[in-house]
C-alpha cells in the first residue's frame, strides 16, 4: 500500500539503503493518541508516460500504478475524519523526471492535505534533479532539503540521505545535516 497510519510507521527506522526517512520523536502513548492525525505515503514511483509508449507491458504497469495511487487518494477522501497531514517518505518518482513529479503532484494533491516530503534515491539522482526537487519541495528547508516541524505535540524531522550516496547506494547525512539535527533536537 502507498499509505499507512502513523502507528504503522513510527518510528521510521526501516534501514532501507538510500531512502531518506521522516522520523518522529514521541513516546508510544502519543503515537496511539495521534495515530489518526497523519498518513504516510512512500514509493509511489511515478514513471514517465513516454517511457511506456512502446512497451505494452509497461503501459499496463503504469496504469496499475496510477490506479493504485488514485485508489489510495479515494480512501483518504472517504475517511470520516481528515488526517492533519501526509508524510511522503521518498521515491515520489522512478526517474526524477518533471512529468513524473507532475503526475504525482496532480494525484497526491487530490487529498487536499498538507504534504511533507523527504526524497528517496529515485527523486534525486544528480545535481540537476536535486535542484529541481528542492524547487518543488524544498521551500523552508535547510541545506539539501532537511527540516523539522511540530504537529499535535509530536516533533517530526525530515532528513535527506540520498544526495551523496556512497558505494552500494548507502545513504549519507553528512556533518552539516547532523550538526543541524543536534541543534534541532537540543530543546526537546
PDB file of C-alpha atoms in Angstrom:
ATOM      1  CA  UNK A   1       0.000   0.000   0.000  1.00  0.00           C
ATOM      2  CA  UNK A   2       1.088   3.556  -0.643  1.00  0.00           C
ATOM      3  CA  UNK A   3      -0.478   4.804   2.558  1.00  0.00           C
ATOM      4  CA  UNK A   4      -0.284   3.723   6.174  1.00  0.00           C
ATOM      5  CA  UNK A   5      -1.454   5.095   9.509  1.00  0.00           C
ATOM      6  CA  UNK A   6       1.125   6.693  11.790  1.00  0.00           C
ATOM      7  CA  UNK A   7       1.236   3.795  14.217  1.00  0.00           C
ATOM      8  CA  UNK A   8       2.363   1.565  11.334  1.00  0.00           C
ATOM      9  CA  UNK A   9       5.385   3.711  10.531  1.00  0.00           C
ATOM     10  CA  UNK A  10       6.650   5.371  13.686  1.00  0.00           C
ATOM     11  CA  UNK A  11       9.469   5.495  14.348  1.00  0.00           C
ATOM     12  CA  UNK A  12      10.537   5.325  10.705  1.00  0.00           C
ATOM     13  CA  UNK A  13      13.638   3.189  11.050  1.00  0.00           C
ATOM     14  CA  UNK A  14      13.280   0.826   8.133  1.00  0.00           C
ATOM     15  CA  UNK A  15      17.020   0.915   7.377  1.00  0.00           C
ATOM     16  CA  UNK A  16      16.477   0.957   3.610  1.00  0.00           C
ATOM     17  CA  UNK A  17      19.625   1.917   1.749  1.00  0.00           C
ATOM     18  CA  UNK A  18      19.431   5.299   0.070  1.00  0.00           C
ATOM     19  CA  UNK A  19      15.995   6.243   1.353  1.00  0.00           C
ATOM     20  CA  UNK A  20      15.500   9.318   3.490  1.00  0.00           C
ATOM     21  CA  UNK A  21      13.224   8.909   6.461  1.00  0.00           C
ATOM     22  CA  UNK A  22      10.856  11.191   8.283  1.00  0.00           C
ATOM     23  CA  UNK A  23      11.474  10.396  11.925  1.00  0.00           C
ATOM     24  CA  UNK A  24       9.074  11.350  14.671  1.00  0.00           C
ATOM     25  CA  UNK A  25      10.170  11.717  18.246  1.00  0.00           C
ATOM     26  CA  UNK A  26       7.442  10.827  20.723  1.00  0.00           C
ATOM     27  CA  UNK A  27       6.592   8.136  23.213  1.00  0.00           C
ATOM     28  CA  UNK A  28       4.243   5.269  22.344  1.00  0.00           C
ATOM     29  CA  UNK A  29       1.266   6.899  24.095  1.00  0.00           C
ATOM     30  CA  UNK A  30       1.495   9.957  21.853  1.00  0.00           C
ATOM     31  CA  UNK A  31       1.624   7.800  18.739  1.00  0.00           C
ATOM     32  CA  UNK A  32      -1.518   5.900  19.738  1.00  0.00           C
ATOM     33  CA  UNK A  33      -3.311   9.092  20.766  1.00  0.00           C
ATOM     34  CA  UNK A  34      -2.484  10.822  17.463  1.00  0.00           C
ATOM     35  CA  UNK A  35      -2.496   7.827  15.126  1.00  0.00           C
ATOM     36  CA  UNK A  36      -5.334   9.257  13.036  1.00  0.00           C
ATOM     37  CA  UNK A  37      -3.579  12.632  12.788  1.00  0.00           C
ATOM     38  CA  UNK A  38      -1.347  11.741   9.830  1.00  0.00           C
ATOM     39  CA  UNK A  39      -0.866   9.380   6.930  1.00  0.00           C
ATOM     40  CA  UNK A  40       2.348   8.215   5.299  1.00  0.00           C
ATOM     41  CA  UNK A  41       2.982   7.626   1.606  1.00  0.00           C
ATOM     42  CA  UNK A  42       6.123   6.089   0.199  1.00  0.00           C
ATOM     43  CA  UNK A  43       7.483   4.713  -3.041  1.00  0.00           C
ATOM     44  CA  UNK A  44       4.729   5.968  -5.311  1.00  0.00           C
ATOM     45  CA  UNK A  45       7.450   5.822  -8.012  1.00  0.00           C
ATOM     46  CA  UNK A  46       5.557   7.573 -10.777  1.00  0.00           C
ATOM     47  CA  UNK A  47       7.040   6.720 -14.161  1.00  0.00           C
ATOM     48  CA  UNK A  48       7.122   8.977 -17.181  1.00  0.00           C
ATOM     49  CA  UNK A  49       4.322   8.170 -19.591  1.00  0.00           C
ATOM     50  CA  UNK A  50       6.744   8.414 -22.506  1.00  0.00           C
ATOM     51  CA  UNK A  51       8.753   5.503 -21.086  1.00  0.00           C
ATOM     52  CA  UNK A  52       5.804   3.165 -21.687  1.00  0.00           C
ATOM     53  CA  UNK A  53       4.516   4.200 -25.099  1.00  0.00           C
ATOM     54  CA  UNK A  54       6.247   1.373 -26.976  1.00  0.00           C
ATOM     55  CA  UNK A  55       6.065  -1.243 -24.251  1.00  0.00           C
ATOM     56  CA  UNK A  56       2.583  -2.759 -23.794  1.00  0.00           C
ATOM     57  CA  UNK A  57       3.535  -4.466 -20.531  1.00  0.00           C
ATOM     58  CA  UNK A  58       4.986  -1.191 -19.259  1.00  0.00           C
ATOM     59  CA  UNK A  59       1.792   0.646 -20.214  1.00  0.00           C
ATOM     60  CA  UNK A  60      -0.236  -1.828 -18.166  1.00  0.00           C
ATOM     61  CA  UNK A  61       2.144  -1.401 -15.212  1.00  0.00           C
ATOM     62  CA  UNK A  62       1.866   2.389 -15.453  1.00  0.00           C
ATOM     63  CA  UNK A  63      -1.932   2.198 -15.450  1.00  0.00           C
ATOM     64  CA  UNK A  64      -1.783  -0.055 -12.386  1.00  0.00           C
ATOM     65  CA  UNK A  65       0.499   2.415 -10.571  1.00  0.00           C
ATOM     66  CA  UNK A  66      -1.790   5.329 -11.405  1.00  0.00           C
ATOM     67  CA  UNK A  67      -4.923   3.397 -10.480  1.00  0.00           C
ATOM     68  CA  UNK A  68      -3.447   2.250  -7.149  1.00  0.00           C
ATOM     69  CA  UNK A  69      -2.410   5.764  -6.197  1.00  0.00           C
ATOM     70  CA  UNK A  70      -5.809   7.166  -7.226  1.00  0.00           C
ATOM     71  CA  UNK A  71      -7.499   4.460  -5.155  1.00  0.00           C
ATOM     72  CA  UNK A  72      -5.373   5.397  -2.131  1.00  0.00           C
ATOM     73  CA  UNK A  73      -6.381   9.051  -2.548  1.00  0.00           C
ATOM     74  CA  UNK A  74     -10.015   7.942  -2.763  1.00  0.00           C
ATOM     75  CA  UNK A  75      -9.613   6.065   0.522  1.00  0.00           C
ATOM     76  CA  UNK A  76      -8.298   9.250   2.128  1.00  0.00           C
ATOM     77  CA  UNK A  77     -11.312  11.181   0.860  1.00  0.00           C
ATOM     78  CA  UNK A  78     -13.601   8.515   2.342  1.00  0.00           C
ATOM     79  CA  UNK A  79     -12.116   8.762   5.844  1.00  0.00           C
ATOM     80  CA  UNK A  80     -14.640  10.044   8.388  1.00  0.00           C
ATOM     81  CA  UNK A  81     -12.035  12.470   9.789  1.00  0.00           C
ATOM     82  CA  UNK A  82      -9.389  14.077   7.592  1.00  0.00           C
ATOM     83  CA  UNK A  83      -5.781  13.492   8.679  1.00  0.00           C
ATOM     84  CA  UNK A  84      -3.863  16.612   9.672  1.00  0.00           C
ATOM     85  CA  UNK A  85      -1.217  15.970   7.015  1.00  0.00           C
ATOM     86  CA  UNK A  86       0.508  13.425   4.816  1.00  0.00           C
ATOM     87  CA  UNK A  87       4.171  12.394   5.052  1.00  0.00           C
ATOM     88  CA  UNK A  88       5.711  11.198   1.788  1.00  0.00           C
ATOM     89  CA  UNK A  89       8.943   9.424   2.690  1.00  0.00           C
ATOM     90  CA  UNK A  90      10.553   9.226  -0.693  1.00  0.00           C
ATOM     91  CA  UNK A  91      10.576   7.782  -4.166  1.00  0.00           C
ATOM     92  CA  UNK A  92       7.819  10.029  -5.416  1.00  0.00           C
ATOM     93  CA  UNK A  93       9.142   9.201  -8.883  1.00  0.00           C
ATOM     94  CA  UNK A  94      11.018   6.438 -10.594  1.00  0.00           C
ATOM     95  CA  UNK A  95      13.447   8.549 -12.648  1.00  0.00           C
ATOM     96  CA  UNK A  96      13.203  12.101 -11.237  1.00  0.00           C
ATOM     97  CA  UNK A  97      11.629  13.368 -14.472  1.00  0.00           C
ATOM     98  CA  UNK A  98       9.493  16.529 -14.324  1.00  0.00           C
ATOM     99  CA  UNK A  99       6.482  14.715 -15.819  1.00  0.00           C
ATOM    100  CA  UNK A 100       6.707  12.060 -13.108  1.00  0.00           C
ATOM    101  CA  UNK A 101       6.646  14.724 -10.395  1.00  0.00           C
ATOM    102  CA  UNK A 102       3.765  16.469 -12.213  1.00  0.00           C
ATOM    103  CA  UNK A 103       1.686  13.265 -12.316  1.00  0.00           C
ATOM    104  CA  UNK A 104       2.391  12.504  -8.664  1.00  0.00           C
ATOM    105  CA  UNK A 105       1.562  16.064  -7.595  1.00  0.00           C
ATOM    106  CA  UNK A 106      -1.702  16.026  -9.517  1.00  0.00           C
ATOM    107  CA  UNK A 107      -2.862  12.797  -7.879  1.00  0.00           C
ATOM    108  CA  UNK A 108      -1.469  13.403  -4.375  1.00  0.00           C
ATOM    109  CA  UNK A 109      -2.856  16.952  -4.498  1.00  0.00           C
ATOM    110  CA  UNK A 110      -6.292  15.358  -4.699  1.00  0.00           C
ATOM    111  CA  UNK A 111      -6.001  14.571  -0.989  1.00  0.00           C
ATOM    112  CA  UNK A 112      -6.245  18.310  -0.221  1.00  0.00           C
ATOM    113  CA  UNK A 113      -3.864  17.650   2.666  1.00  0.00           C
ATOM    114  CA  UNK A 114      -0.712  19.457   3.690  1.00  0.00           C
ATOM    115  CA  UNK A 115       2.037  17.131   2.389  1.00  0.00           C
ATOM    116  CA  UNK A 116       5.538  16.954   3.878  1.00  0.00           C
ATOM    117  CA  UNK A 117       8.172  15.323   1.652  1.00  0.00           C
ATOM    118  CA  UNK A 118      11.617  13.808   2.047  1.00  0.00           C
ATOM    119  CA  UNK A 119      13.388  12.478  -1.050  1.00  0.00           C
ATOM    120  CA  UNK A 120      14.171   8.906  -1.966  1.00  0.00           C
ATOM    121  CA  UNK A 121      17.068   7.794  -4.133  1.00  0.00           C
ATOM    122  CA  UNK A 122      14.816   7.870  -7.226  1.00  0.00           C
ATOM    123  CA  UNK A 123      13.887  11.541  -6.633  1.00  0.00           C
ATOM    124  CA  UNK A 124      17.427  12.947  -6.505  1.00  0.00           C
ATOM    125  CA  UNK A 125      19.929  11.353  -8.843  1.00  0.00           C
ATOM    126  CA  UNK A 126      22.366  14.215  -9.554  1.00  0.00           C
ATOM    127  CA  UNK A 127      22.815  17.973  -9.019  1.00  0.00           C
ATOM    128  CA  UNK A 128      20.161  18.841 -11.635  1.00  0.00           C
ATOM    129  CA  UNK A 129      17.474  16.657 -10.081  1.00  0.00           C
ATOM    130  CA  UNK A 130      18.465  17.829  -6.587  1.00  0.00           C
ATOM    131  CA  UNK A 131      17.892  21.428  -7.677  1.00  0.00           C
ATOM    132  CA  UNK A 132      14.551  20.516  -9.292  1.00  0.00           C
ATOM    133  CA  UNK A 133      13.450  18.578  -6.171  1.00  0.00           C
ATOM    134  CA  UNK A 134      14.333  21.497  -3.888  1.00  0.00           C
ATOM    135  CA  UNK A 135      12.478  23.955  -6.129  1.00  0.00           C
ATOM    136  CA  UNK A 136       9.332  21.810  -5.843  1.00  0.00           C
ATOM    137  CA  UNK A 137       9.511  20.560  -2.263  1.00  0.00           C
ATOM    138  CA  UNK A 138      12.352  22.385  -0.521  1.00  0.00           C
ATOM    139  CA  UNK A 139      10.734  25.680   0.424  1.00  0.00           C
ATOM    140  CA  UNK A 140      11.656  26.429   4.028  1.00  0.00           C
ATOM    141  CA  UNK A 141      14.140  23.574   4.287  1.00  0.00           C
ATOM    142  CA  UNK A 142      17.832  23.687   5.141  1.00  0.00           C
ATOM    143  CA  UNK A 143      20.793  22.526   3.041  1.00  0.00           C
ATOM    144  CA  UNK A 144      19.761  19.760   0.667  1.00  0.00           C
ATOM    145  CA  UNK A 145      16.221  19.626   1.997  1.00  0.00           C
ATOM    146  CA  UNK A 146      16.184  18.708   5.676  1.00  0.00           C
ATOM    147  CA  UNK A 147      13.700  20.271   8.066  1.00  0.00           C
ATOM    148  CA  UNK A 148      11.545  19.752  11.124  1.00  0.00           C
ATOM    149  CA  UNK A 149       8.076  20.713  12.244  1.00  0.00           C
ATOM    150  CA  UNK A 150       5.748  20.143  15.179  1.00  0.00           C
ATOM    151  CA  UNK A 151       2.219  18.800  14.938  1.00  0.00           C
ATOM    152  CA  UNK A 152      -0.166  17.641  17.661  1.00  0.00           C
ATOM    153  CA  UNK A 153       2.584  17.595  20.282  1.00  0.00           C
ATOM    154  CA  UNK A 154       4.966  15.499  18.156  1.00  0.00           C
ATOM    155  CA  UNK A 155       8.255  16.772  16.701  1.00  0.00           C
ATOM    156  CA  UNK A 156       8.939  15.485  13.168  1.00  0.00           C
ATOM    157  CA  UNK A 157      12.310  15.578  11.441  1.00  0.00           C
ATOM    158  CA  UNK A 158      12.801  15.103   7.697  1.00  0.00           C
ATOM    159  CA  UNK A 159      16.348  14.148   6.720  1.00  0.00           C
ATOM    160  CA  UNK A 160      17.974  13.708   3.322  1.00  0.00           C
ATOM    161  CA  UNK A 161      20.457  10.866   2.978  1.00  0.00           C
ATOM    162  CA  UNK A 162      20.319  10.492  -0.816  1.00  0.00           C
ATOM    163  CA  UNK A 163      22.354  13.474  -2.071  1.00  0.00           C
ATOM    164  CA  UNK A 164      25.779  11.919  -1.518  1.00  0.00           C
ATOM    165  CA  UNK A 165      25.042   8.225  -1.832  1.00  0.00           C
ATOM    166  CA  UNK A 166      28.006   6.025  -1.067  1.00  0.00           C
ATOM    167  CA  UNK A 167      29.069   2.750  -2.664  1.00  0.00           C
ATOM    168  CA  UNK A 168      26.206   0.244  -2.975  1.00  0.00           C
ATOM    169  CA  UNK A 169      23.653   3.053  -2.502  1.00  0.00           C
ATOM    170  CA  UNK A 170      24.293   3.604   1.189  1.00  0.00           C
ATOM    171  CA  UNK A 171      22.798   6.853   2.430  1.00  0.00           C
ATOM    172  CA  UNK A 172      24.894   9.634   3.910  1.00  0.00           C
ATOM    173  CA  UNK A 173      23.728  12.512   6.094  1.00  0.00           C
ATOM    174  CA  UNK A 174      26.996  14.437   6.371  1.00  0.00           C
ATOM    175  CA  UNK A 175      28.339  16.673   9.148  1.00  0.00           C
ATOM    176  CA  UNK A 176      26.276  19.788   8.274  1.00  0.00           C
ATOM    177  CA  UNK A 177      22.963  17.924   8.474  1.00  0.00           C
ATOM    178  CA  UNK A 178      23.966  16.062  11.641  1.00  0.00           C
ATOM    179  CA  UNK A 179      25.023  19.319  13.316  1.00  0.00           C
ATOM    180  CA  UNK A 180      21.691  20.877  12.376  1.00  0.00           C
ATOM    181  CA  UNK A 181      19.861  17.788  13.727  1.00  0.00           C
ATOM    182  CA  UNK A 182      21.683  18.016  17.058  1.00  0.00           C
ATOM    183  CA  UNK A 183      20.754  21.708  17.351  1.00  0.00           C
ATOM    184  CA  UNK A 184      17.156  20.972  16.334  1.00  0.00           C
ATOM    185  CA  UNK A 185      16.718  18.244  18.938  1.00  0.00           C
ATOM    186  CA  UNK A 186      18.571  20.001  21.779  1.00  0.00           C
ATOM    187  CA  UNK A 187      15.472  21.814  23.152  1.00  0.00           C
ATOM    188  CA  UNK A 188      13.466  18.603  23.293  1.00  0.00           C
TER     189      UNK A 188
END
